[in-house]
Structure formats: C-alpha cells, structure tokens
Coordinates of C-alpha atoms (C1' of nucleotides) in Angstrom, one line a residue:
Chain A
X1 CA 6.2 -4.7 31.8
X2 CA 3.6 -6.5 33.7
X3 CA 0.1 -7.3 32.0
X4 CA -1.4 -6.7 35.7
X5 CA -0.3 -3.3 35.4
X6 CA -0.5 -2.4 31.3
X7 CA -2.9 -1.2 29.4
X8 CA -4.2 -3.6 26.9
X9 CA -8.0 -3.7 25.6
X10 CA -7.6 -7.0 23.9
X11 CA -10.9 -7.5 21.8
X12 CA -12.5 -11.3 21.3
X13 CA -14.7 -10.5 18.3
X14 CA -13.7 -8.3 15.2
X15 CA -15.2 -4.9 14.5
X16 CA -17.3 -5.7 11.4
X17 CA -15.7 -2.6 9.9
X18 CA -12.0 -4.5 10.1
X19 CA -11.6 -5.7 6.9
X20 CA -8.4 -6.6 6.2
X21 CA -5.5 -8.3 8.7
X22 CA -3.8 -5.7 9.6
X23 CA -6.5 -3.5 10.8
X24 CA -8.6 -6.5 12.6
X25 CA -5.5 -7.1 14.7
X26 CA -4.5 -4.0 15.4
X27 CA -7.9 -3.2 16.7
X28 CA -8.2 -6.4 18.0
X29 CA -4.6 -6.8 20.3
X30 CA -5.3 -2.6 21.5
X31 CA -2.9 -1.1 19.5
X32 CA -5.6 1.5 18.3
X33 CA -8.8 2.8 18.3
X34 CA -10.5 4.7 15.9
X35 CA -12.0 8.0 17.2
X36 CA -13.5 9.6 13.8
X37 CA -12.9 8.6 10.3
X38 CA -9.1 8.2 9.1
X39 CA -7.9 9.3 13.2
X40 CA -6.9 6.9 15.3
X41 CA -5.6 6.9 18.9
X42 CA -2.1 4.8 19.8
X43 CA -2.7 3.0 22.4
X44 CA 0.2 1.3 24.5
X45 CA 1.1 -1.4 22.1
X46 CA 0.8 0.2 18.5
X47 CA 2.2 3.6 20.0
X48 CA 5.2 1.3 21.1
X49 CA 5.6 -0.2 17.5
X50 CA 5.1 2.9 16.2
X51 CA 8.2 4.4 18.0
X52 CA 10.4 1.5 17.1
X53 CA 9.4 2.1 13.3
X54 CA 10.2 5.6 14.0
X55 CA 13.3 4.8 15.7
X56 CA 14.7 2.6 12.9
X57 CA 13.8 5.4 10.1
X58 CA 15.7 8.1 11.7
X59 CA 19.0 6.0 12.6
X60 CA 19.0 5.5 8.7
X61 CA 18.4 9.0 7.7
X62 CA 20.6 10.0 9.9
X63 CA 23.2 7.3 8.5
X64 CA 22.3 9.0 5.1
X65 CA 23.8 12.0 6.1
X66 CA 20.1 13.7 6.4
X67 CA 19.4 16.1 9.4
X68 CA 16.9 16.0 12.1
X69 CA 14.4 19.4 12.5
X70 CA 11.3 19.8 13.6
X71 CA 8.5 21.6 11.3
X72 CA 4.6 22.4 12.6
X73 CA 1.7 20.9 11.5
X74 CA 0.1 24.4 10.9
X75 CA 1.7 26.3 8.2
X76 CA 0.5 29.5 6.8
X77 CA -1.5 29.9 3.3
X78 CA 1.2 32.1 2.2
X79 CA 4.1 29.8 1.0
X80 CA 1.4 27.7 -0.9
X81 CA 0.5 30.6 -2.4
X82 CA 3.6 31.8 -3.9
X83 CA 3.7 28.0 -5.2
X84 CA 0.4 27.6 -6.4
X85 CA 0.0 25.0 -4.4
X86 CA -2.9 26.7 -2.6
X87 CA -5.0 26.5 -5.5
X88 CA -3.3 23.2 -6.9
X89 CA -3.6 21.0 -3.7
X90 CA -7.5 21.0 -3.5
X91 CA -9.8 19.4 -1.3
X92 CA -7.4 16.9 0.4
X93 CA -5.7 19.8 1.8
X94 CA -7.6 20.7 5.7
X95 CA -7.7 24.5 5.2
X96 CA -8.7 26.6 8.7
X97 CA -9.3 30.0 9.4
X98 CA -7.8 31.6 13.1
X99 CA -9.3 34.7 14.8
X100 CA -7.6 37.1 13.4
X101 CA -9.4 35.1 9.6
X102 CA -5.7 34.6 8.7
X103 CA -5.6 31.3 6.3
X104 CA -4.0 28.6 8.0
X105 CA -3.9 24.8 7.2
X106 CA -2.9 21.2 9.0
X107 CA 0.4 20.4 6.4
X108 CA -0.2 17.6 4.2
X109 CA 3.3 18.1 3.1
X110 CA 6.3 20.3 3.9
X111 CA 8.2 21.7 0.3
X112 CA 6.8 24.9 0.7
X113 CA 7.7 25.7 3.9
X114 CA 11.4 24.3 3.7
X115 CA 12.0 26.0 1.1
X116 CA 11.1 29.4 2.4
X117 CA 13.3 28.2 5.7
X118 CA 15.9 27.4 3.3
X119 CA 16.2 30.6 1.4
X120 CA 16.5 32.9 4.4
X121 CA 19.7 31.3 5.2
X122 CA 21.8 29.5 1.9
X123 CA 22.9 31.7 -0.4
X124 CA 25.7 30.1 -1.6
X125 CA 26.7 26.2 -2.9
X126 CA 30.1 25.9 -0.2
X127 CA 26.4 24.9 2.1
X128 CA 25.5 22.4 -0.2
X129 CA 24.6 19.6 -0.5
X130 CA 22.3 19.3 2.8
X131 CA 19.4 16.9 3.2
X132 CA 17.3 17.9 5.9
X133 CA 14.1 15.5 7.1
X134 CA 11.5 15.5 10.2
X135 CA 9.4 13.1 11.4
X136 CA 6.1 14.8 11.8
X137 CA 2.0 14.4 11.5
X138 CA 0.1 15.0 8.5
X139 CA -3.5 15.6 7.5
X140 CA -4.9 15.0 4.7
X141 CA -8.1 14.9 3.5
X142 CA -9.1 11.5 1.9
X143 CA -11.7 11.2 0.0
X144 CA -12.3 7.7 1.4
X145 CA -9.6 6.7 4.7
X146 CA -9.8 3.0 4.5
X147 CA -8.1 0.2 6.0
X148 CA -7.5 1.8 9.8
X149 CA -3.7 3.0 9.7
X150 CA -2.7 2.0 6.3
X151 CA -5.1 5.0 4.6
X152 CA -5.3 7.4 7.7
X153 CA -6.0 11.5 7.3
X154 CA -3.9 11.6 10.4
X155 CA -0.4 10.0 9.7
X156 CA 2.9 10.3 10.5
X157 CA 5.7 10.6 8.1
X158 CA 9.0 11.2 7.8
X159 CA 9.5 13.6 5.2
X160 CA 13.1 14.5 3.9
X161 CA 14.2 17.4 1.6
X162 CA 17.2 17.7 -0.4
X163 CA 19.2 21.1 -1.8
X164 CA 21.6 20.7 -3.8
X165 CA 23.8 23.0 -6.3
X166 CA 23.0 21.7 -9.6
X167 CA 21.4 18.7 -10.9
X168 CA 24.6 16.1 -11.0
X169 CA 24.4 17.0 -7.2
X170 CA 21.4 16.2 -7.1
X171 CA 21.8 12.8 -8.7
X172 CA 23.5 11.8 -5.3
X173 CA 21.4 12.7 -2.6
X174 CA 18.7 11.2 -4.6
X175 CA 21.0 8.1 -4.4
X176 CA 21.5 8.4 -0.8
X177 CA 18.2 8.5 0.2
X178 CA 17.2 5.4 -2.1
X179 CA 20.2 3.4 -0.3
X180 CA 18.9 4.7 2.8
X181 CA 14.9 3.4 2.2
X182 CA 16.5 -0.4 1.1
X183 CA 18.5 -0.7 4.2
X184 CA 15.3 0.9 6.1
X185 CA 13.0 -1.3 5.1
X186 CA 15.3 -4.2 5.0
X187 CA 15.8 -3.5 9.0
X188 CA 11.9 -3.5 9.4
X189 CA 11.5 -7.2 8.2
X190 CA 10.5 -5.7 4.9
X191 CA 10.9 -6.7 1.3
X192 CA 10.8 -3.8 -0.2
X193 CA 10.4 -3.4 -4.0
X194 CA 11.7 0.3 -5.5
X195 CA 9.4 1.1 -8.6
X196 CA 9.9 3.3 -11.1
X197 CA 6.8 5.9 -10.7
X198 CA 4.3 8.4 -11.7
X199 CA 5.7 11.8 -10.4
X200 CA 2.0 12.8 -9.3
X201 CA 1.1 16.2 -7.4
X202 CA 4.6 17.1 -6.4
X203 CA 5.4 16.9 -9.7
X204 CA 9.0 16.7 -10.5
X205 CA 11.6 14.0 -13.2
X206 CA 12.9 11.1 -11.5
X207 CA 10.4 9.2 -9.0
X208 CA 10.5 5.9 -7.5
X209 CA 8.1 4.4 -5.0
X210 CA 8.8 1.2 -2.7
X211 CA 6.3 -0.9 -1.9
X212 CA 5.8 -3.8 0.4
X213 CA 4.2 -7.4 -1.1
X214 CA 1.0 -8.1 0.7
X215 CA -2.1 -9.7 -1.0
X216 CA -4.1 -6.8 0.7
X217 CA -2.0 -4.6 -1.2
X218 CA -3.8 -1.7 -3.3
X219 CA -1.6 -1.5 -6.4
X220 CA -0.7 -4.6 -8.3
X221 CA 2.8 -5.0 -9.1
X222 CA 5.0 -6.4 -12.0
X223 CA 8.5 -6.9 -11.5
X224 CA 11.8 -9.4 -11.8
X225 CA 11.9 -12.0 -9.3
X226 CA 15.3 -12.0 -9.4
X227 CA 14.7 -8.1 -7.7
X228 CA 12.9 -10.1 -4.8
X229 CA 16.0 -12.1 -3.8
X230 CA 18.9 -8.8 -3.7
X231 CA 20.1 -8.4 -0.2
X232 CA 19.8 -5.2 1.4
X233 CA 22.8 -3.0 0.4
X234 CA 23.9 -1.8 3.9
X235 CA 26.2 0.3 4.4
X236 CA 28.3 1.4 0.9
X237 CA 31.1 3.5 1.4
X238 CA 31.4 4.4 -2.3
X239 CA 30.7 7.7 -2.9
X240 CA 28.7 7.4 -6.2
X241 CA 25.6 5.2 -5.1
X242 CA 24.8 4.9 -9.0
X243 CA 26.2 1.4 -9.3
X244 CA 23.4 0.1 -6.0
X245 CA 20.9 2.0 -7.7
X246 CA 21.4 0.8 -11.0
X247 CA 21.6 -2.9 -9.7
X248 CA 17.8 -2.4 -8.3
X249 CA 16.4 -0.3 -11.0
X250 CA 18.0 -2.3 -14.1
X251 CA 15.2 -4.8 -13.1
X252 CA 12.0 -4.4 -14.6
X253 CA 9.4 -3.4 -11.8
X254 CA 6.5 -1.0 -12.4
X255 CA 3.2 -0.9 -10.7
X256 CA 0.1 -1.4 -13.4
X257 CA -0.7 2.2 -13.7
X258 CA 3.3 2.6 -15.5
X259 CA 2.8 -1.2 -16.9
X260 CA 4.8 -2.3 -20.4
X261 CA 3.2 -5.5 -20.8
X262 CA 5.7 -6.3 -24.0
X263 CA 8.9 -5.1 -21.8
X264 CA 7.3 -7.7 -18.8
X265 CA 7.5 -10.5 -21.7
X266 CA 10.8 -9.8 -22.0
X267 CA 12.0 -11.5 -18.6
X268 CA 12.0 -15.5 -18.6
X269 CA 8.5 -16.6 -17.4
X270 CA 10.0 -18.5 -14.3
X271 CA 11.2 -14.9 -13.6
X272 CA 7.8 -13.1 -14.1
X273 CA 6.2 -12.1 -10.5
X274 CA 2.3 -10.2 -10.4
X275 CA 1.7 -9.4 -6.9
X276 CA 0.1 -6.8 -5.4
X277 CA 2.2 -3.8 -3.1
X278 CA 1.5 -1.7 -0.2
X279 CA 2.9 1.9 -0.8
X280 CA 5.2 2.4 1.7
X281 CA 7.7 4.9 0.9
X282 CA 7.9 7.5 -2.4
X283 CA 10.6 9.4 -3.3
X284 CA 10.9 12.4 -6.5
X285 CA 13.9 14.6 -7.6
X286 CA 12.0 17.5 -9.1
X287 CA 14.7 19.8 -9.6
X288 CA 13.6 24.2 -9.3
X289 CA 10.1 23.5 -9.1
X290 CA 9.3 25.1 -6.2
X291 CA 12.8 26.6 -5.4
X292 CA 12.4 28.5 -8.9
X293 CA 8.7 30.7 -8.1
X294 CA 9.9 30.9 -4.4
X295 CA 12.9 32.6 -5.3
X296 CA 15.4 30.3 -3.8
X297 CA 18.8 30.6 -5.4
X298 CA 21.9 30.0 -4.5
X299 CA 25.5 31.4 -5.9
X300 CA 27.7 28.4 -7.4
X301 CA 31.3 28.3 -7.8
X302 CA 31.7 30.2 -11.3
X303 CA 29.4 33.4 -9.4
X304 CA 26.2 32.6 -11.3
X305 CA 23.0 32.5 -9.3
X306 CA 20.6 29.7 -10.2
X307 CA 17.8 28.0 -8.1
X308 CA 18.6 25.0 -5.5
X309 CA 18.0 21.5 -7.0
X310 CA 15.8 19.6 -5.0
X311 CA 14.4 16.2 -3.9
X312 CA 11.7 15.1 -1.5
X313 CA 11.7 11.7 0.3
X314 CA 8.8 10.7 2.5
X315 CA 8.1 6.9 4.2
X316 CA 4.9 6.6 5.9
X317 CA 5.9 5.4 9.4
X318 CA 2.1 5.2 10.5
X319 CA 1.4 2.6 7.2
X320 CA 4.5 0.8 8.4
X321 CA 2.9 -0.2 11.4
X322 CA 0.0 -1.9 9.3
X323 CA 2.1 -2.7 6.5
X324 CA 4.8 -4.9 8.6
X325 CA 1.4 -6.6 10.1
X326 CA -0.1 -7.4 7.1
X327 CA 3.5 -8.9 5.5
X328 CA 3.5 -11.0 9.0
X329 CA 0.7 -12.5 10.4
X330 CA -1.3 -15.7 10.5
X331 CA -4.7 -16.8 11.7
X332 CA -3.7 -16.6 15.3
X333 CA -2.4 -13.2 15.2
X334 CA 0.5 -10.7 14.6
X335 CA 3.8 -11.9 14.3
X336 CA 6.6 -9.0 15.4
X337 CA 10.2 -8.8 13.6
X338 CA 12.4 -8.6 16.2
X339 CA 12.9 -5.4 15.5
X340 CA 10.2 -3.6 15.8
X341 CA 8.0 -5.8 18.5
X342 CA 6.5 -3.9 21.3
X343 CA 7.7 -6.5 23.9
X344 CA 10.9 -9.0 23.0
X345 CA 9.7 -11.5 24.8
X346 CA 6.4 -12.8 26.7
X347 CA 6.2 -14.5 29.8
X348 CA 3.7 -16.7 30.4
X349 CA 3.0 -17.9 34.2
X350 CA 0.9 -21.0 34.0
X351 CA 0.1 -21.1 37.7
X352 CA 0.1 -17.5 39.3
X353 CA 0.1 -18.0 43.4
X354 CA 2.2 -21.3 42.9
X355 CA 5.5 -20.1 44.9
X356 CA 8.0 -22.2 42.5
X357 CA 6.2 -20.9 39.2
X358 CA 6.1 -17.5 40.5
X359 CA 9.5 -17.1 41.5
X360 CA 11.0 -18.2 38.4
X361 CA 8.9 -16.1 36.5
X362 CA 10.2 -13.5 38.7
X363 CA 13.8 -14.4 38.1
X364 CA 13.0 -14.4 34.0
X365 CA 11.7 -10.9 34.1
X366 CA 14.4 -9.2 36.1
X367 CA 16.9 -10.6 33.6
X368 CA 15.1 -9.8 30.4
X369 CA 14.7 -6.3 32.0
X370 CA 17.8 -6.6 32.8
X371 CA 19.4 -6.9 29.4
X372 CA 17.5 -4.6 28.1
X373 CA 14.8 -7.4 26.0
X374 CA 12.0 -5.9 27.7
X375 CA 9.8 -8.6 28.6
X376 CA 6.1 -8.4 29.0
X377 CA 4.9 -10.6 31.9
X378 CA 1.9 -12.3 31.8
X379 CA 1.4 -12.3 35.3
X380 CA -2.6 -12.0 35.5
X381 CA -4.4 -14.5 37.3
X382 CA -6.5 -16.1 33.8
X383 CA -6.2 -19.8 32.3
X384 CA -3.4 -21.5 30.1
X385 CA -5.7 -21.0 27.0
X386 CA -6.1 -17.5 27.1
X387 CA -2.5 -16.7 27.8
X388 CA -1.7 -18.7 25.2
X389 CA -4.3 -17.1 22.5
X390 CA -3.5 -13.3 24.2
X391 CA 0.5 -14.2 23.5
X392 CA -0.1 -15.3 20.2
X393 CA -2.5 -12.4 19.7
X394 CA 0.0 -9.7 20.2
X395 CA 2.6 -11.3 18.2
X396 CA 5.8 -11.4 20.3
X397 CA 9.0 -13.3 18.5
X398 CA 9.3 -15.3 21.5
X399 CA 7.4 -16.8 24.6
X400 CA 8.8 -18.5 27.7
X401 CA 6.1 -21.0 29.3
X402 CA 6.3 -21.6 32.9
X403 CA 4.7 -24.2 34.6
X404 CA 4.1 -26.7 37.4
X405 CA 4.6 -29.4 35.4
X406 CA 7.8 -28.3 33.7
X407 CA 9.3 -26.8 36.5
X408 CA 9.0 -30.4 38.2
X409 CA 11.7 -31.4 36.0
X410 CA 13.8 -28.6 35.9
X411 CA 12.4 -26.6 32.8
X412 CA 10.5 -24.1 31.1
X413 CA 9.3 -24.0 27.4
X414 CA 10.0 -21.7 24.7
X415 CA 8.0 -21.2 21.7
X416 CA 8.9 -19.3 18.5
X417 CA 6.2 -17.5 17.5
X418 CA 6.9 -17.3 13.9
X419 CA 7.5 -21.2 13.3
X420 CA 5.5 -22.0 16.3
X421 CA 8.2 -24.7 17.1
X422 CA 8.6 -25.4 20.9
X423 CA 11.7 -26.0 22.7
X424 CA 11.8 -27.5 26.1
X425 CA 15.0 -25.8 28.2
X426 CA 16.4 -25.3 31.4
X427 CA 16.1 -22.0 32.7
X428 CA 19.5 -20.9 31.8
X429 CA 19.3 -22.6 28.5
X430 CA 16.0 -20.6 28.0
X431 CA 17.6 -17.2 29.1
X432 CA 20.7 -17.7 27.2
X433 CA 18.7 -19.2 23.8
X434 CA 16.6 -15.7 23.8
X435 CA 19.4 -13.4 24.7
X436 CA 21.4 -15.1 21.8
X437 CA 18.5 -14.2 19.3
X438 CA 18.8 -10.4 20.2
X439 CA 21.9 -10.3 19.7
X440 CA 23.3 -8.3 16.3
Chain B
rC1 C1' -16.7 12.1 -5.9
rG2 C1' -20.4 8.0 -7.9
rG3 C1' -22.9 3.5 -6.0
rG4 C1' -24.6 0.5 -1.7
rG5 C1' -25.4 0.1 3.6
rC6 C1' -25.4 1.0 8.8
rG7 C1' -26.1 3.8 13.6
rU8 C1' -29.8 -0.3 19.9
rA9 C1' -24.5 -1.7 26.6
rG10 C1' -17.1 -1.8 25.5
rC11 C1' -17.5 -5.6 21.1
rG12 C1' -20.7 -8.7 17.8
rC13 C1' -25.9 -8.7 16.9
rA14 C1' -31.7 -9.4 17.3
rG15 C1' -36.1 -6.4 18.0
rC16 C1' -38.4 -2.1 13.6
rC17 C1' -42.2 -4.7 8.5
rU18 C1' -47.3 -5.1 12.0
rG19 C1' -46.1 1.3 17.7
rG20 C1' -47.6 -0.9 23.9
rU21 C1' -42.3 -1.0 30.3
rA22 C1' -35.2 -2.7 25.6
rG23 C1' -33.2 -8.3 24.6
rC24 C1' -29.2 -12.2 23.3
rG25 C1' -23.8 -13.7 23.0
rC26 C1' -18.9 -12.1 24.3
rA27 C1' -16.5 -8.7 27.7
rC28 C1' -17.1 -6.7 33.0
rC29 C1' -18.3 -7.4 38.7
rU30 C1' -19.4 -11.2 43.0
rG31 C1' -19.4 -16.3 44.6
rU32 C1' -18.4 -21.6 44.0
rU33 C1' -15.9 -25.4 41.5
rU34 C1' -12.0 -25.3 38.1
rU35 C1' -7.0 -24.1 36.0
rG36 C1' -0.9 -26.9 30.4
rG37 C1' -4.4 -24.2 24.3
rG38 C1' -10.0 -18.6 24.6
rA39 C1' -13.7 -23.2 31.6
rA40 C1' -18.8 -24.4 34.1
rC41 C1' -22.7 -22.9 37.1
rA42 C1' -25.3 -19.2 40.0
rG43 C1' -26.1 -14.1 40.9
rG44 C1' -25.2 -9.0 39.3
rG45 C1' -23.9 -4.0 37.0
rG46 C1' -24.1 -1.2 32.6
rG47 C1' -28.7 1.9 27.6
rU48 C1' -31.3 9.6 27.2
rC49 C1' -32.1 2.9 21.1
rG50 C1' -26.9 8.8 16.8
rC51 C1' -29.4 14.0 17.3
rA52 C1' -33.8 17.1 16.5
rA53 C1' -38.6 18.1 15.2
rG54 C1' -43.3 15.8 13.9
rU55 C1' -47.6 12.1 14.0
rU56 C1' -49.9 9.4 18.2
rC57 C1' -53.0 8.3 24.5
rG58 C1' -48.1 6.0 23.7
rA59 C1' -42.2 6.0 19.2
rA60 C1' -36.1 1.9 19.2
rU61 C1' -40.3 0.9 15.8
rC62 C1' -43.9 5.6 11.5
rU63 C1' -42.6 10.7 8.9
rU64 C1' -39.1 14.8 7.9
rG65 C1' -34.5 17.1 8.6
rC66 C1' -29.6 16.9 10.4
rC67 C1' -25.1 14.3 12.1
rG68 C1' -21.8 10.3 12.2
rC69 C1' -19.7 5.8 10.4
rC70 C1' -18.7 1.7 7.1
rC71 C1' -18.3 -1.1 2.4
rC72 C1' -17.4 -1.3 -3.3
rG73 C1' -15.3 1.7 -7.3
rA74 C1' -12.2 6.1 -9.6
rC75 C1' -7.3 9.0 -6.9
rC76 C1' -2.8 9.2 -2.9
rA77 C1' 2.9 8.4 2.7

RNA sequence: CGGGGCGUAGCGCAGCCUGGUAGCGCACCUGUUUUGGGAACAGGGGGUCGCAAGUUCGAAUCUUGCCGCCCCGACCA
C-alpha cells in the first residue's frame, strides 16, 4: 500500500477522553473512531489488525476440531424465554421491538439459539462430540463502555459451543478448546494466563478465564511465576489433553475476586507474581443447563435419552486488538507482533522526487508485495521527522530508511521497531534480512 | 447504577463569572525558503457556540427543559 493513496487520519494531540495506551493510539494512528458511546468505526488500520486477530482465532479453532457457522445478531425473544434468560439477562441485554411488535434483541450471546439449532437435528450420540463456533458482533449494554475497544457494547467475538454425550466427553472438548486459547494467544504475541474462575451469568461447573498482563489491566492477578515462563503447548497429538491442562492449572492463579491469600503463601516468595490482567478470553463447561429446559437430548449408546453436555468458549477478538496494544507499546507508539501488524514492513522515502531514492524505493515495494510482506510505502512528499514519528506511530516490526545520503554509499537502513536498533544494509542484505524475519 | 464533570472549527483549548459582530494552538489550502528525527515565514478556508423554549433592544455568555459524551467507583468477551 502506498500512504499517498491510504486512508490514515493520523491525530497529533490525544483526545482528552483517551485514557489509557491502547485507546490513545488507536485513536491516535486511525485505527478507530468512536461514533456513540461503546461503538466504534474500523478504520483501514485497526479493521486490518482486527482481521489478522480474526484470522489467527479461527485457524486455531479450526485446528481444535471446532466448526465454522454463521449465526445473526438478531435473535428472537423466544429461545431466551424457554431459558429464562429473557428475564435473567437484564438490562445489558438491547431488547427491540419490529413492526409486527414481535420481541427481538441484538445477541449478547449465542447458547440459546445453538441449542434450539442443535436439537432440530442431533438426536443421537454416533454425532457427537461436535464443537461448533462463529465469529460474530455482539451488543451489549454496559453500564459504563470504557477504555475505547477494550469495553465496547459493540464487539466482536468468537463464540464456540460444545455438545457432547455425557460429561467424561465433555471433559475433552473443554480440553480442546483450552489447548486451543494457549496456542491462540501464544500466536498473538500474548502471554496469556488461564485462571480458574467465577462461573458468572452463564452459569455452569468448571470455568477458566485467560487474561493478558498489562498494568492497565482491570482485574488484579495472583498467580505462579513459574506459570509465566511455560511455552505454548502447540500442537499435542495425545488424545487426552488432561496432562497440558493439568500442567497450567496445577499452578496457583486466581484473579482477587477467587483470591486464597494463605494458598498464595504457599508458593516461594521469589515465585509470588501480583499483576493486574486484561480479560481476554473465558471459557465454562456448564453441563444440561440450557440443553435440559430446552429439551435437547440426545439417545446414547445403552438407548437412554439424556440432555447434551455442553461448554461455551468465547475470546473477544475486538479486546484483542487493544489488549495486544496495551502488552506492546512505548511512548512513541504501537509496536505490532509480526503477526498481527497491519503492514510488515514500512518504507520510508527520505527524498521523494530524487530519481535514485525513488527508484529504489520502488524496487523495495514491488518485492515486499511481491512476497507477500505487504509493505506500506511512505511515499508522501512530508519531512524525515514526521515519517519517522508517523512509522513509529503505527507500530510496524520493521522500517526500511532510504536516503540520499545512504544510497551514496550503496545502502539503506533498517530499524527494528521493537528494540529500535538500526542496521545499515545493502539493498539486498536489507530485502533478504526482512524476508528472513517472516519466515516460520 | 451512585458520585463528579464536559459539550465553542477535524483535534486540543480560551471566552461564560460581569450579555454587545466568535478567538488561540495543531491539522487543512496557497506561495516562498527548507527537507536524515513532528520546519520557518506570509496569506487563506472552515463555526446554525449540542438542541429547544424563555428573559432581553441584544444570548456562546443568564434561566428552564431535553439530548449527547467523558471520568471515578460497584459488575462483565
């Protein structure tokens, strides 16, 4: 992409309601732009991130084993009624009426629905297990949206939903889908810290959330340091996940709200970590409760008809997107994991007009393009400083500097954002030093 | 939902107390000189002062009502 022809509203000052990091950059590098409380727009750059995050939390659910659908955002009052949810969910839930004074409402969350899918069609356990999941918007109605993306009413989340024949069954999918959250998060740059939790709302027995460390954070954590330093699992071929999920949860980790305070004493005080978390994933296993009022049984192997066990999985892919930003940042900007940055590289044309300079900026874009890096070319005709503070800004991994004065001597300069160590190279050097980094 | 506060140009703000032709910085446009870490100078464009009613010769300013937004706390991807 070239910045002559993008879309970026890059901001110099900070909104005064930008509070934390996260939010003051997104607003500030146009990744978003708030058009009523808790609802933003995506603008080029954070709808880019955004997709990436997206990207990466489907190619591990679908790793998992979990299947892709599509569910509206609009569901009818009546599934929530044969829940109880209706009543249950209160004022968070957006409730609106259509012509005909039918009860609709903007889904804050999907068991109902699935599970009246579900029921039309399994009736017996040879379906099962199945994990199904969509990627979807939700509204709900905070009392108080805060912090731009990270407490939205709009918000996009994947949402995943197990069925299962019986509660050992169960036990494994719920296992799956942990696996599947470490290696997520793990891929996002994250360290990601699984808590034993609260059930809440959704109700259910087993619960854990994962959560992010960020000083912004708005729970305070207590946990094993020891949890901190485990390696992502990848991929485990095993078929009974217990022994990775035992390996995390054996730790002691709980959020202040399920604090032990004489259990915390317990680990070695060089051991001993209070931080604070951003929520970023929560999943339950809660069993018949809604497949048990909605009817929703299925026949098991002995004949006997009992209601499908389930689970629900959800990560916040919106939060992400201020979540990764507020783990990664300094006081010049963002800085992007590779993974998920909107651009893989930025080129940066000190002299625009100058034919050399040109030309081998030219020659960098059409290879980065090339192999797929996407570069974002800094081809407008603005000073050295602001390129460099825009670049910065926006937080790409890496930036190749092109000049008069390096090109006289044959070379270019690359900076690592992250480190913000510069290397002076030759332009194949450069290209080749870049492409190496992306490479798996 | 309790407490506090704010709405004046795209962003950050002053003006309001004490009513009298709407201002500053950044951003934007034009020109000149510049150009390797957010350039300087000159000129210029952009506003129903959140909305409505009222008081007044006259309202951004005073009064009332409404709407919107933010911040701090208690609750949640």
């Amino acid at each position: 992409m070239r910045l002559s022809n993008y879309f970026l509203p890059l901001l110099k000052e900070t909104p005064s309601e930008a509070t934390i990091a996260s939010h003051r950059y997104m607003l500030r590098a146009g990744m978003v732009k708030q058009d009523s409380a808790g609802i933003y727009i995506w603008l080029p750059l954070g709808f880019k991130v955004l997709k990436k995050i997206e990207k990466i939390v489907r190619e591990e659910q679908n790793k998992a084993g979990a299947v892709e659908i599509l569910m509206p955002t609009i569901q009818s009052s009546s599934h929530w009624k044969e829940t109880g949810r209706y009543d249950a969910y209160g004022p968070e839930m957006l409730r609106i009426k259509d012509r005909g004074d039918r009860e609709l409402l903007y889904g804050p969350t999907n068991e109902d629905m699935i599970t009246d899918m579900f029921r039309t069609y399994v009736k017996s356990y040879k379906d099962l297990p199945q994990t199904l999941y969509h990627i979807q918007w939700k509204f709900r109605d905070e009392r108080r949206p805060r912090f731009g993306v990270m407490r939205g009413r709009e918000f996009l989340m994947k949402d995943a939903y197990s069925f299962d024949v019986d509660l050992e069954s169960a036990r494994l999918s719920y296992n799956k889908q942990f696996v599947a959250y470490l290696n997520t998060y793990d891929r996002l740059g994250l360290k990601a810290i699984p808590l034993r939790a609260d059930t809440g709302p959704i109700g259910g027995d087993l619960s854990h959330e994962f959560l992010i460390l960020a000083e912004t954070g708005e729970s305070k954590v207590y946990c094993h340091s020891d949890l901190l330093d485990m390696e992502a699992p990848g991929s485990v071929m095993e078929k009974d996940l217990q022994e990775v999920v035992d390996s995390r949860t054996s730790f002691y980790a709980r959020a202040d709200d399920m604090h032990d305070q004489s259990k915390f004493d317990e680990i070695p005080k060089d051991k001993q970590v209070v931080a604070r978390g951003i929520e970023v994933g929560h999943i339950f296993q809660f069993g018949d409760k809604y497949s048990k009022p909605m009817n929703a049984n299925v026949q098991g192997a002995n004949g006997r008809v009992s209601p499908v066990m389930m689970g629900s999985y959800g990560v916040g892919v919106s939060r992400l997107v201020g979540g990764i930003i507020e783990a990664s940042h300094d006081e010049n900007g963002i800085v992007w994991p590779k993974s998920v940055t909107p651009f893989g590289v930025g080129i940066i044309n000190l002299k625009v007009g100058d034919d050399d300079v040109d030309r081998v900026c030219e020659e960098l874009y059409e290879i980065f393009e090339k192999s797929g890096i996407e570069p974002l070319y800094d081809d407008k005709n603005d000073r050295g400083g602001q390129k460099f503070a825009r670049m910065d800004l926006i937080g790409l991994p890496y930036q190749i500097i092109v000049g008069p004065r390096g090109l006289k001597d044959g070379i270019v300069e690359v900076k690592v954002r992250i480190s913000g160590e510069k290397k002076e190279l030759s332009f194949e050097d450069a290209v080749n030093y870049i492409i190496s980094e992306y490479e798996v």
